[in-house]
CSV table of C-alpha atoms and ligand atoms in Angstrom, one decimal:
chain,number,residue,atom,x,y,z
Y,1,MET,CA,28.1,-42.7,-26.3
Y,2,LYS,CA,24.7,-44.1,-27.1
Y,3,LYS,CA,24.3,-45.0,-23.4
Y,4,LEU,CA,25.1,-41.5,-22.3
Y,5,PHE,CA,22.6,-40.1,-24.8
Y,6,LEU,CA,20.0,-42.4,-23.5
Y,7,THR,CA,20.7,-41.4,-19.9
Y,8,VAL,CA,20.5,-37.7,-20.7
Y,9,PHE,CA,17.3,-38.3,-22.7
Y,10,LEU,CA,15.7,-40.3,-19.8
Y,11,PHE,CA,16.7,-37.6,-17.3
Y,12,LEU,CA,15.2,-34.9,-19.5
Y,13,LEU,CA,12.0,-37.0,-19.8
Y,14,LEU,CA,11.8,-37.4,-16.1
Y,15,PHE,CA,12.4,-33.7,-15.6
Y,16,ILE,CA,9.6,-32.7,-18.0
Y,17,ALA,CA,7.3,-35.3,-16.4
Y,18,TYR,CA,8.0,-33.8,-12.9
Y,19,VAL,CA,7.4,-30.2,-14.1
Y,20,LEU,CA,4.2,-31.1,-15.8
Y,21,PHE,CA,3.0,-33.2,-12.8
Y,22,LYS,CA,3.6,-30.2,-10.5
Y,23,THR,CA,1.8,-27.9,-13.0
Y,24,PHE,CA,-1.3,-30.1,-13.4
Y,25,THR,CA,-1.6,-30.7,-9.7
Y,26,PHE,CA,-1.2,-27.0,-8.9
Y,27,SER,CA,-4.9,-26.5,-8.2
Y,28,SER,CA,-6.9,-23.5,-7.0
Y,29,SER,CA,-6.8,-22.6,-3.3
Y,30,GLN,CA,-9.2,-19.7,-3.7
Y,31,LEU,CA,-11.8,-19.6,-0.9
Y,32,GLN,CA,-15.2,-20.7,-2.1
Y,33,VAL,CA,-17.9,-18.5,-0.6
Y,34,ALA,CA,-21.5,-17.8,-1.7
Y,35,ALA,CA,-22.3,-14.3,-2.6
Y,36,ILE,CA,-24.6,-12.4,-0.3
Y,37,GLU,CA,-27.6,-10.3,-1.2
Y,38,GLN,CA,-26.6,-6.7,-2.0
Y,39,SER,CA,-27.3,-4.4,1.0
Y,40,GLU,CA,-29.2,-1.2,0.6
Y,41,ILE,CA,-27.2,2.0,0.1
Y,42,PRO,CA,-28.0,4.7,2.7
Y,43,GLU,CA,-29.9,7.6,1.1
Y,44,GLY,CA,-27.7,10.6,0.2
Y,45,ALA,CA,-24.5,8.6,0.6
Y,46,VAL,CA,-23.0,9.9,-2.6
Y,47,ASP,CA,-23.9,13.5,-1.7
Y,48,ARG,CA,-22.1,13.1,1.6
Y,49,PHE,CA,-19.1,11.6,-0.1
Y,50,VAL,CA,-19.0,14.6,-2.5
Y,51,GLU,CA,-19.3,16.9,0.5
Y,52,ALA,CA,-16.3,15.3,2.2
Y,53,LEU,CA,-14.3,15.6,-1.0
Y,54,LYS,CA,-15.0,19.3,-1.3
Y,55,ILE,CA,-13.4,20.0,2.0
Y,56,ARG,CA,-9.8,20.8,1.2
Y,57,THR,CA,-8.0,18.8,3.8
Y,58,VAL,CA,-4.6,19.1,2.1
Y,59,SER,CA,-1.4,18.0,3.7
Y,60,PHE,CA,1.5,20.2,2.5
Y,61,GLU,CA,5.2,19.6,2.8
Y,62,ASN,CA,5.5,23.1,4.1
Y,63,LYS,CA,3.8,23.2,7.5
Y,64,ALA,CA,3.0,26.9,7.1
Y,65,ASP,CA,0.6,26.1,4.3
Y,66,PHE,CA,-1.6,23.9,6.6
Y,67,ASP,CA,-5.2,25.3,6.5
Y,68,SER,CA,-6.7,24.4,9.9
Y,69,THR,CA,-10.1,25.9,8.9
Y,70,GLN,CA,-10.6,23.1,6.3
Y,71,PHE,CA,-9.8,20.4,8.9
Y,72,GLN,CA,-12.2,22.1,11.3
Y,73,LEU,CA,-14.8,21.9,8.6
Y,74,PHE,CA,-14.1,18.2,8.3
Y,75,ASN,CA,-14.6,17.7,12.1
Y,76,GLN,CA,-17.9,19.4,11.7
Y,77,PHE,CA,-18.8,17.3,8.7
Y,78,LEU,CA,-18.2,14.1,10.7
Y,79,LYS,CA,-20.3,15.4,13.6
Y,80,GLU,CA,-23.2,16.6,11.5
Y,81,ARG,CA,-23.4,13.9,8.9
Y,82,TYR,CA,-22.9,10.9,11.1
Y,83,PRO,CA,-24.9,11.8,14.2
Y,84,LEU,CA,-25.4,8.2,15.5
Y,85,THR,CA,-21.7,7.4,15.2
Y,86,ASP,CA,-20.8,10.6,16.8
Y,87,SER,CA,-23.2,10.2,19.8
Y,88,LEU,CA,-23.3,6.4,20.3
Y,89,LEU,CA,-19.6,5.5,19.9
Y,90,GLU,CA,-16.9,6.7,22.2
Y,91,HIS,CA,-15.1,9.4,20.2
Y,92,LYS,CA,-11.6,10.8,20.9
Y,93,ILE,CA,-9.9,13.5,18.9
Y,94,PHE,CA,-6.1,13.6,18.7
Y,95,ASN,CA,-4.1,16.7,17.8
Y,96,GLN,CA,-7.4,18.5,17.0
Y,97,PHE,CA,-8.1,16.7,13.7
Y,98,SER,CA,-7.4,13.0,14.0
Y,99,HIS,CA,-10.3,10.8,15.1
Y,100,LEU,CA,-10.7,7.5,16.9
Y,101,TYR,CA,-14.2,6.0,17.4
Y,102,LYS,CA,-14.7,3.0,19.7
Y,103,TRP,CA,-17.8,0.8,19.2
Y,104,GLN,CA,-17.9,-1.3,22.3
Y,105,GLY,CA,-18.6,-5.0,21.8
Y,106,LYS,CA,-20.7,-7.2,24.1
Y,107,ASP,CA,-17.8,-9.5,24.9
Y,108,ASP,CA,-14.8,-7.7,26.5
Y,109,ALA,CA,-12.6,-10.8,26.4
Y,110,LEU,CA,-12.4,-10.6,22.6
Y,111,ASP,CA,-9.6,-8.6,21.0
Y,112,PRO,CA,-10.9,-5.6,19.0
Y,113,VAL,CA,-10.8,-5.0,15.3
Y,114,ILE,CA,-9.4,-1.7,13.9
Y,115,LEU,CA,-10.5,-0.2,10.6
Y,116,MET,CA,-8.3,2.7,9.4
Y,117,SER,CA,-8.3,5.4,6.8
Y,118,HIS,CA,-7.1,9.0,6.5
Y,119,ILE,CA,-8.6,12.4,6.2
Y,120,ASP,CA,-5.9,14.3,4.5
Y,121,VAL,CA,-5.1,14.4,0.8
Y,122,VAL,CA,-2.2,15.5,-1.4
Y,123,PRO,CA,-2.1,18.9,-3.0
Y,124,ILE,CA,-3.2,19.6,-6.6
Y,125,ALA,CA,-0.4,20.5,-9.0
Y,126,SER,CA,-2.5,21.5,-12.0
Y,127,PRO,CA,-6.3,21.8,-11.4
Y,128,ARG,CA,-6.9,23.0,-15.0
Y,129,LYS,CA,-5.9,19.6,-16.3
Y,130,TRP,CA,-8.7,17.9,-14.5
Y,131,THR,CA,-11.9,16.9,-16.3
Y,132,VAL,CA,-13.9,18.4,-13.4
Y,133,HIS,CA,-12.4,20.6,-10.7
Y,134,PRO,CA,-10.8,18.5,-8.0
Y,135,PHE,CA,-12.6,20.3,-5.1
Y,136,THR,CA,-15.7,22.0,-6.3
Y,137,GLU,CA,-17.7,19.8,-8.6
Y,138,GLY,CA,-18.0,16.1,-7.6
Y,139,VAL,CA,-20.1,13.9,-9.8
Y,140,LYS,CA,-20.1,13.8,-13.6
Y,141,GLY,CA,-22.2,11.1,-15.2
Y,142,ASP,CA,-21.6,8.0,-13.1
Y,143,THR,CA,-18.2,9.0,-12.0
Y,144,ILE,CA,-17.2,10.8,-8.8
Y,145,TYR,CA,-14.2,13.1,-9.3
Y,146,GLY,CA,-12.1,14.8,-6.6
Y,147,ARG,CA,-8.9,14.7,-4.7
Y,148,GLY,CA,-9.4,12.0,-2.0
Y,149,THR,CA,-11.9,9.8,-4.0
Y,150,ILE,CA,-9.4,6.9,-3.8
Y,151,ASP,CA,-6.8,8.2,-1.4
Y,152,ASP,CA,-8.5,7.9,1.1
Y,153,LYS,CA,-11.8,9.5,1.8
Y,154,PHE,CA,-13.3,6.5,0.1
Y,155,GLY,CA,-12.3,4.6,3.3
Y,156,VAL,CA,-13.4,7.3,5.8
Y,157,VAL,CA,-16.8,7.8,4.2
Y,158,GLY,CA,-17.3,4.1,3.3
Y,159,ILE,CA,-16.6,3.0,6.9
Y,160,LEU,CA,-18.8,5.8,8.4
Y,161,GLU,CA,-21.8,5.2,6.0
Y,162,SER,CA,-21.8,1.5,6.9
Y,163,ALA,CA,-21.4,2.2,10.7
Y,164,GLU,CA,-24.2,4.8,10.7
Y,165,GLN,CA,-26.5,2.4,8.8
Y,166,LEU,CA,-25.8,-0.5,11.2
Y,167,LEU,CA,-26.3,1.8,14.2
Y,168,GLY,CA,-29.6,2.8,12.8
Y,169,GLU,CA,-30.6,-0.8,12.6
Y,170,GLY,CA,-29.7,-1.2,16.3
Y,171,TYR,CA,-26.8,-3.6,15.5
Y,172,GLN,CA,-24.6,-4.5,18.5
Y,173,PRO,CA,-21.2,-6.1,17.9
Y,174,ASN,CA,-19.8,-8.9,19.9
Y,175,ARG,CA,-16.3,-7.7,19.4
Y,176,THR,CA,-15.2,-4.1,19.9
Y,177,ILE,CA,-14.4,-2.3,16.8
Y,178,TYR,CA,-12.4,1.0,16.4
Y,179,PHE,CA,-12.4,3.4,13.4
Y,180,ALA,CA,-9.2,5.3,13.2
Y,181,PHE,CA,-8.8,8.3,10.9
Y,182,GLY,CA,-5.5,10.2,10.9
Y,183,HIS,CA,-5.2,13.6,9.4
Y,184,ASP,CA,-1.5,13.7,8.3
Y,185,GLU,CA,-0.9,10.4,6.6
Y,186,GLU,CA,0.6,12.1,3.5
Y,187,VAL,CA,3.2,13.8,5.7
Y,188,LEU,CA,4.4,10.8,7.8
Y,189,GLY,CA,1.4,10.4,10.2
Y,190,HIS,CA,3.1,11.5,13.4
Y,191,LEU,CA,0.2,13.6,14.7
Y,192,GLY,CA,-2.5,11.1,13.6
Y,193,ALA,CA,-1.7,7.4,13.3
Y,194,GLU,CA,1.4,7.4,15.5
Y,195,THR,CA,-0.4,9.4,18.3
Y,196,ILE,CA,-3.5,7.2,18.1
Y,197,VAL,CA,-1.3,4.0,18.2
Y,198,ASN,CA,0.5,5.4,21.3
Y,199,TYR,CA,-2.8,6.0,23.0
Y,200,LEU,CA,-4.1,2.5,22.1
Y,201,LYS,CA,-0.8,1.0,23.4
Y,202,SER,CA,-1.2,2.8,26.7
Y,203,GLU,CA,-4.7,1.4,26.9
Y,204,GLY,CA,-3.2,-2.1,26.5
Y,205,VAL,CA,-5.1,-2.7,23.2
Y,206,GLN,CA,-4.0,-5.7,21.2
Y,207,ALA,CA,-6.1,-6.0,18.0
Y,208,ALA,CA,-7.4,-9.2,16.3
Y,209,PHE,CA,-6.6,-7.5,13.0
Y,210,VAL,CA,-6.2,-4.1,11.5
Y,211,LEU,CA,-7.3,-2.9,8.0
Y,212,ASP,CA,-5.8,0.1,6.2
Y,213,GLU,CA,-5.4,1.2,2.6
Y,214,GLY,CA,-2.5,0.1,0.4
Y,215,GLN,CA,-3.9,-2.4,-2.1
Y,216,ALA,CA,-7.0,-2.6,-4.2
Y,217,ILE,CA,-8.8,-4.6,-6.8
Y,218,VAL,CA,-6.6,-4.8,-9.9
Y,219,GLU,CA,-7.7,-5.5,-13.4
Y,220,ARG,CA,-5.4,-6.2,-16.4
Y,221,MET,CA,-2.4,-5.4,-14.2
Y,222,ILE,CA,-0.9,-8.8,-13.7
Y,223,PRO,CA,0.7,-10.5,-16.8
Y,224,GLY,CA,-0.8,-13.9,-17.5
Y,225,LEU,CA,-4.0,-13.3,-15.6
Y,226,ASN,CA,-7.3,-12.1,-17.1
Y,227,GLN,CA,-9.5,-12.1,-14.0
Y,228,GLN,CA,-9.8,-9.2,-11.5
Y,229,VAL,CA,-7.9,-9.7,-8.2
Y,230,ALA,CA,-8.4,-8.2,-4.8
Y,231,LEU,CA,-4.8,-7.8,-3.6
Y,232,ILE,CA,-4.5,-7.8,0.2
Y,233,GLY,CA,-1.3,-6.1,1.4
Y,234,VAL,CA,0.4,-8.2,4.1
Y,235,ALA,CA,3.5,-6.1,4.4
Y,236,GLU,CA,5.0,-2.8,3.3
Y,237,LYS,CA,8.4,-1.8,2.3
Y,238,GLY,CA,10.6,0.4,4.5
Y,239,TYR,CA,12.0,3.8,3.7
Y,240,ALA,CA,15.4,5.4,4.1
Y,241,SER,CA,17.6,8.0,2.6
Y,242,VAL,CA,21.4,7.8,2.4
Y,243,GLU,CA,23.7,10.8,1.7
Y,244,LEU,CA,26.8,10.2,-0.3
Y,245,ARG,CA,29.4,12.9,0.1
Y,246,VAL,CA,32.9,13.7,-1.2
Y,247,ASP,CA,35.3,16.4,-0.1
Y,248,MET,CA,38.3,17.1,-2.4
Y,249,ALA,CA,40.6,19.8,-3.4
Y,250,GLY,CA,38.9,22.2,-5.8
Y,251,GLY,CA,40.7,24.6,-8.1
Y,252,HIS,CA,40.3,26.8,-11.1
Y,253,SER,CA,38.4,25.3,-14.0
Y,254,SER,CA,41.1,26.5,-16.5
Y,255,MET,CA,43.5,23.8,-15.1
Y,256,PRO,CA,41.2,20.8,-14.5
Y,257,VAL,CA,42.7,17.9,-12.5
Y,258,LYS,CA,42.0,14.3,-13.5
Y,259,GLU,CA,39.2,13.7,-10.9
Y,260,THR,CA,37.1,16.2,-9.1
Y,261,ALA,CA,34.4,15.9,-6.4
Y,262,ILE,CA,31.8,15.8,-9.1
Y,263,ASP,CA,33.5,13.0,-11.1
Y,264,VAL,CA,33.9,10.9,-8.0
Y,265,LEU,CA,30.3,11.4,-6.8
Y,266,ALA,CA,28.9,10.8,-10.3
Y,267,ASP,CA,30.8,7.6,-10.5
Y,268,ALA,CA,29.5,6.5,-7.1
Y,269,VAL,CA,25.9,7.2,-7.9
Y,270,ARG,CA,26.2,5.3,-11.2
Y,271,LYS,CA,27.6,2.3,-9.4
Y,272,VAL,CA,24.7,2.3,-6.9
Y,273,LYS,CA,22.2,2.5,-9.7
Y,274,GLN,CA,23.8,-0.1,-11.9
Y,275,ASN,CA,24.3,-2.6,-9.1
Y,276,PRO,CA,20.9,-3.0,-7.4
Y,277,MET,CA,20.5,-5.0,-4.3
Y,278,PRO,CA,19.7,-8.6,-5.1
Y,279,ALA,CA,16.2,-9.7,-6.0
Y,280,GLU,CA,14.3,-12.0,-3.7
Y,281,LEU,CA,10.9,-13.7,-3.4
Y,282,THR,CA,9.3,-12.6,-0.2
Y,283,TYR,CA,6.6,-14.4,1.7
Y,284,ALA,CA,4.1,-12.0,0.3
Y,285,LEU,CA,5.0,-12.8,-3.3
Y,286,ASP,CA,5.2,-16.4,-2.6
Y,287,GLY,CA,1.7,-16.3,-1.3
Y,288,LEU,CA,0.6,-14.4,-4.3
Y,289,MET,CA,2.0,-17.1,-6.6
Y,290,ASP,CA,0.3,-19.8,-4.5
Y,291,LYS,CA,-3.1,-18.0,-4.8
Y,292,LEU,CA,-2.9,-16.8,-8.4
Y,293,GLY,CA,-0.7,-19.4,-10.1
Y,294,PRO,CA,-3.4,-22.0,-10.6
Y,295,GLU,CA,-5.7,-19.3,-12.2
Y,296,MET,CA,-3.1,-18.1,-14.7
Y,297,ASP,CA,-2.3,-19.0,-18.3
Y,298,PHE,CA,-0.4,-22.3,-18.8
Y,299,LYS,CA,3.1,-20.8,-19.1
Y,300,THR,CA,2.9,-18.7,-16.0
Y,301,LYS,CA,1.2,-21.5,-14.1
Y,302,LEU,CA,4.0,-23.8,-15.0
Y,303,PHE,CA,6.6,-21.4,-13.8
Y,304,PHE,CA,4.8,-20.6,-10.6
Y,305,ALA,CA,4.1,-24.3,-9.9
Y,306,ASN,CA,7.8,-25.0,-10.2
Y,307,ARG,CA,9.1,-21.8,-8.7
Y,308,LYS,CA,12.0,-23.4,-6.8
Y,309,LEU,CA,13.3,-24.7,-10.1
Y,310,PHE,CA,12.6,-21.5,-12.1
Y,311,LYS,CA,13.2,-18.9,-9.4
Y,312,PRO,CA,16.0,-17.2,-11.4
Y,313,PHE,CA,13.7,-16.9,-14.4
Y,314,ILE,CA,10.7,-15.6,-12.3
Y,315,LEU,CA,12.9,-13.0,-10.6
Y,316,LYS,CA,14.3,-11.9,-14.0
Y,317,ALA,CA,10.7,-11.5,-15.3
Y,318,TYR,CA,9.9,-9.3,-12.3
Y,319,GLU,CA,13.1,-7.3,-12.7
Y,320,ASN,CA,12.4,-6.7,-16.4
Y,321,GLY,CA,8.7,-6.0,-15.9
Y,322,SER,CA,7.2,-2.7,-14.8
Y,323,PRO,CA,8.9,-0.5,-12.3
Y,324,ALA,CA,6.4,-1.7,-9.7
Y,325,ALA,CA,7.1,-5.3,-10.5
Y,326,ASN,CA,10.8,-4.7,-10.0
Y,327,ALA,CA,10.1,-2.9,-6.8
Y,328,SER,CA,8.3,-5.8,-5.4
Y,329,VAL,CA,11.3,-8.1,-5.5
Y,330,ARG,CA,14.1,-5.9,-4.3
Y,331,THR,CA,15.2,-3.0,-2.2
Y,332,THR,CA,15.2,-0.1,-4.8
Y,333,ALA,CA,17.5,2.9,-5.0
Y,334,SER,CA,16.5,6.2,-6.4
Y,335,PRO,CA,19.0,9.1,-6.5
Y,336,THR,CA,16.8,12.1,-5.7
Y,337,ILE,CA,19.3,14.9,-4.9
Y,338,PHE,CA,22.6,15.8,-6.6
Y,339,GLU,CA,24.4,18.9,-5.6
Y,340,ALA,CA,27.8,20.4,-6.3
Y,341,GLY,CA,29.3,23.7,-7.4
Y,342,ILE,CA,28.7,27.3,-6.9
Y,343,LYS,CA,30.3,29.1,-9.8
Y,344,GLN,CA,30.8,28.5,-13.5
Y,345,ASN,CA,34.6,28.6,-13.4
Y,346,VAL,CA,35.3,27.1,-10.0
Y,347,ILE,CA,35.9,23.3,-9.4
Y,348,PRO,CA,33.9,22.6,-6.3
Y,349,THR,CA,35.5,21.2,-3.2
Y,350,SER,CA,32.6,19.0,-2.3
Y,351,ALA,CA,29.6,17.2,-3.8
Y,352,ARG,CA,26.7,15.4,-2.3
Y,353,ALA,CA,23.9,13.2,-3.5
Y,354,VAL,CA,20.9,11.7,-1.7
Y,355,VAL,CA,19.7,8.2,-2.6
Y,356,ASN,CA,16.2,7.2,-1.4
Y,357,PHE,CA,15.8,3.5,-0.7
Y,358,ARG,CA,12.6,1.4,-0.4
Y,359,ILE,CA,13.5,-1.5,1.8
Y,360,LEU,CA,12.3,-5.1,1.2
Y,361,PRO,CA,11.0,-7.0,4.3
Y,362,GLY,CA,14.0,-8.9,5.6
Y,363,GLU,CA,16.5,-6.3,4.9
Y,364,THR,CA,17.7,-3.3,7.0
Y,365,LEU,CA,19.3,0.1,6.7
Y,366,ASP,CA,22.6,-1.4,7.9
Y,367,ASP,CA,22.4,-4.0,5.1
Y,368,ILE,CA,21.9,-1.2,2.6
Y,369,LYS,CA,24.9,0.9,3.9
Y,370,GLU,CA,27.1,-2.2,3.9
Y,371,TYR,CA,26.0,-3.1,0.4
Y,372,ILE,CA,26.5,0.3,-1.2
Y,373,SER,CA,29.8,0.9,0.5
Y,374,LYS,CA,31.0,-2.4,-1.1
Y,375,VAL,CA,29.5,-1.5,-4.5
Y,376,ILE,CA,31.0,2.0,-4.5
Y,377,ASP,CA,34.4,0.8,-3.1
Y,378,ASP,CA,35.8,4.2,-2.8
Y,379,ASP,CA,36.8,5.5,0.6
Y,380,ARG,CA,36.7,9.1,-0.5
Y,381,ILE,CA,32.9,8.8,-0.4
Y,382,SER,CA,31.3,9.1,3.0
Y,383,ILE,CA,28.0,7.3,3.5
Y,384,ARG,CA,25.4,8.3,6.2
Y,385,SER,CA,21.7,8.0,6.6
Y,386,ILE,CA,19.7,11.2,6.8
Y,387,GLY,CA,16.2,12.2,7.6
Y,388,VAL,CA,13.4,10.0,8.6
Y,389,SER,CA,13.6,6.3,8.0
Y,390,SER,CA,11.3,3.4,8.8
Y,391,PRO,CA,12.1,-0.2,8.6
Y,392,ALA,CA,10.1,-2.6,6.4
Y,393,SER,CA,7.1,-3.9,8.2
Y,394,PRO,CA,6.8,-7.3,9.6
Y,395,ILE,CA,4.8,-9.7,7.3
Y,396,SER,CA,1.3,-10.5,8.4
Y,397,PRO,CA,0.2,-14.1,8.0
Y,398,ILE,CA,-2.4,-15.2,5.5
Y,399,THR,CA,-3.5,-18.0,7.9
Y,400,SER,CA,-4.9,-15.6,10.6
Y,401,SER,CA,-8.7,-15.3,11.2
Y,402,GLY,CA,-8.4,-11.7,10.2
Y,403,TYR,CA,-7.1,-12.5,6.8
Y,404,LYS,CA,-9.8,-15.2,6.4
Y,405,ILE,CA,-12.5,-12.7,7.3
Y,406,LEU,CA,-11.2,-10.2,4.8
Y,407,ASP,CA,-11.0,-12.9,2.1
Y,408,GLN,CA,-14.5,-14.1,2.9
Y,409,THR,CA,-16.0,-10.6,3.0
Y,410,ILE,CA,-14.4,-9.6,-0.4
Y,411,LYS,CA,-15.9,-12.8,-2.0
Y,412,GLU,CA,-19.3,-12.3,-0.4
Y,413,VAL,CA,-19.6,-8.7,-1.8
Y,414,PHE,CA,-17.6,-9.2,-5.0
Y,415,PRO,CA,-18.5,-12.8,-6.1
Y,416,ASN,CA,-16.2,-12.9,-9.2
Y,417,LEU,CA,-13.0,-11.7,-7.7
Y,418,LEU,CA,-9.8,-13.7,-7.0
Y,419,THR,CA,-7.9,-12.8,-3.9
Y,420,ALA,CA,-4.2,-12.9,-3.1
Y,421,PRO,CA,-1.7,-11.4,-0.6
Y,422,ASN,CA,0.8,-8.9,-1.9
Y,423,LEU,CA,3.6,-6.5,-0.8
Y,424,VAL,CA,2.8,-2.8,-0.6
Y,425,ILE,CA,5.7,-0.9,-2.2
Y,426,GLY,CA,4.7,2.5,-0.8
Y,427,ALA,CA,4.3,3.5,2.9
Y,428,THR,CA,1.1,3.8,4.7
Y,429,ASP,CA,-0.1,4.6,8.2
Y,430,ALA,CA,-0.6,0.9,8.8
Y,431,ARG,CA,3.1,0.6,9.7
Y,432,TYR,CA,2.5,2.2,13.1
Y,433,TYR,CA,-0.3,-0.3,13.8
Y,434,THR,CA,2.0,-3.3,13.6
Y,435,ALA,CA,2.8,-2.5,17.2
Y,436,LEU,CA,-0.8,-3.4,18.1
Y,437,SER,CA,-1.3,-6.6,16.0
Y,438,GLU,CA,0.5,-9.2,14.1
Y,439,ASN,CA,-2.4,-9.1,11.6
Y,440,VAL,CA,-2.2,-5.8,9.7
Y,441,TYR,CA,-3.7,-5.8,6.3
Y,442,ARG,CA,-4.0,-3.2,3.5
Y,443,PHE,CA,-6.9,-3.2,1.1
Y,444,VAL,CA,-9.6,-0.8,-0.1
Y,445,PRO,CA,-12.2,-2.1,-2.6
Y,446,TYR,CA,-11.8,0.3,-5.5
Y,447,TYR,CA,-10.5,-0.7,-8.9
Y,448,ILE,CA,-7.0,0.0,-10.3
Y,449,ASN,CA,-6.3,-0.6,-13.9
Y,450,PRO,CA,-3.9,0.8,-16.6
Y,451,GLU,CA,-6.4,3.6,-17.4
Y,452,ASN,CA,-6.7,5.1,-13.9
Y,453,LEU,CA,-3.4,4.1,-12.4
Y,454,ALA,CA,-2.0,7.6,-13.0
Y,455,CYS,CA,-4.8,9.4,-11.1
Y,456,PHE,CA,-3.5,8.2,-7.8
Y,457,HIS,CA,-1.9,11.4,-6.4
Y,458,GLY,CA,-2.4,12.7,-9.9
Y,459,ILE,CA,-4.9,14.2,-12.3
Y,460,ASP,CA,-8.6,13.1,-12.4
Y,461,GLU,CA,-8.6,11.0,-9.2
Y,462,ARG,CA,-12.0,9.3,-9.5
Y,463,VAL,CA,-14.2,6.3,-8.7
Y,464,SER,CA,-17.5,5.3,-10.2
Y,465,VAL,CA,-20.7,5.7,-8.1
Y,466,ASN,CA,-21.0,1.9,-8.3
Y,467,GLU,CA,-17.5,1.4,-6.8
Y,468,PHE,CA,-18.3,3.7,-4.0
Y,469,GLU,CA,-21.6,2.0,-3.2
Y,470,ASN,CA,-19.9,-1.4,-3.2
Y,471,GLY,CA,-17.3,0.1,-0.9
Y,472,ILE,CA,-20.1,0.8,1.6
Y,473,ARG,CA,-21.4,-2.8,1.2
Y,474,PHE,CA,-17.9,-4.1,1.7
Y,475,TYR,CA,-17.3,-2.2,5.0
Y,476,ARG,CA,-20.8,-3.1,6.3
Y,477,GLN,CA,-20.1,-6.8,5.7
Y,478,LEU,CA,-16.6,-6.5,7.1
Y,479,ILE,CA,-18.0,-4.9,10.3
Y,480,LEU,CA,-20.6,-7.7,10.6
Y,481,ASN,CA,-18.2,-10.6,9.9
Y,482,GLY,CA,-15.4,-9.1,12.0
Y,483,THR,CA,-17.4,-8.3,15.1
Y,484,GLN,CA,-19.7,-11.3,15.1
Y,485,LEU,CA,-16.6,-13.5,15.2
Y,486,LYS,CA,-16.3,-15.2,18.6
R,501,ZN,ZN1,-3.4,7.3,1.4
C-alpha cells in the first residue's frame, strides 16, 4: 500500500514538473521590430473621409431599394479626390460601381499584392439613437461618426490616402499592387468581389498575398491578457442554411392527436440546438495560443503551454465563454425561421424551420447534414440545404512572407501591439480571393473593445481621428513593405 502511494506520488510529482517545465519554457515568439517614425498625414484626409461617409452607399436586402445615384456619387468622389490614383494607375470598373486599381511594379516576374476593402455599408435601423447623424455630420470632438467608419470605408479611404501620398512623392513599387473595392459586400459580393476575382483569374493573376477586413486590434477582449492585440484573420467560417420539414396529418384542434407537425419539428430543432457539433481547436486557434500564450497570465499560460494535456478544459472554457468564443471552436447552429399553421383552430399538416450554420474550417455541409440527421433521429423530418452556401475558407499559413510583412508592418506602426492569427467567424469578400492566393489575410487597424463592439453594423459606428490617421500610416507602410519585397 505504501509502495503504491509512493508510486502515485512520484508520478504526480513528475507530471507537475513536466507541466511547469513546459510553462516556463513557453517563451514569447512575438516578432521584434523597431518602430518607425510616424509619417505625415495628408492635408484634408479627415475631411475626405467624412465626405466618403456622407455618401449613402447602402446595400439593402431588397434590390429595389438600391440607390444608384449614391454609388455614382462615390465613383465621382474617387475620381475627384484621388486624382493621381485615378490618372496614374490602371483603373477598371466592374458592374458600374466596383473598382480595381492596378499600380504596375517595376519587376513583372514578382507576384502582385492585393489590398481589398468595400464601398457599401449596411442600412441604419434607428438614426435617432445615434449621438450624431450617421450620414450628415461626421466629426464630433476627436471622434468620427458615421455608417462605414469601421465597416469598411476606413479601408477604402485609408488605402487611397496612402497611395495618393506615395504617388505624389513619385514612389515606384517593385511589385505590382492592386486595390480592389467591391460595392456589394454586405449582400454577398457577387457583383463586386466575385466579378473582380473572375477577371483577375482570367488574367492569370496569382497574388503573393491578399489583405481584406475581418479582424482588428482588440483590447480587453481576450481573457487572461492585458495587452492590445492585432488579430490577423487567417481563415473564415463557411455559411449554410438547412431546412427541416415535416408533413403529417392535420385535423381539428378540438380533437388533438398525440403528436402534430409542430411537436415533431419543435423537438427536432431542440435536439439540434442541444447537441452542437463537436468543438475543435483549429490551426488558427492553435496559432493564436502559440503567439499569445507566453504573454498571458500564469494560469492561462500554463493551460496553453500544455494544450495537448488540457485540450478538453480549454475547449470547455471557449464553449462556456462569450458567444464569439464558442463560435471560434465549433460549427454553430442558429434556428432562424420557424413556420407552421394558418388558422387558430386547425392543426397544421406541415411545419418548417430553417437553421443557419457557420461552418468551422475542416467541416463541410455534408458533415452537417449527416450530423443533424443522426441527432434528430426521426425519419419524419426531411433535411435539405437551401439558399446560398459557401464552404469554410482554406487556412492561410502564418509562415508566408505575406503574413510576415503584415506582422512587421503592424509592429512598425503600432510599437506596443502583440500580433496573433485568428479565425474570422463572419463572412467577408476575402473568401473569393482564396482562388488567387494561398495567403489571404483579414485585418484592419482600428480598435475593438467592449465599449464599441456593438457599433459594428449598429448604433454610433465610429473611430477616433487618431485611429484613422494611424490607419493611413499603416497602409502606407504596408504598400512600401509589400511592394519593395523582391
Ligand atoms: Zn465589411
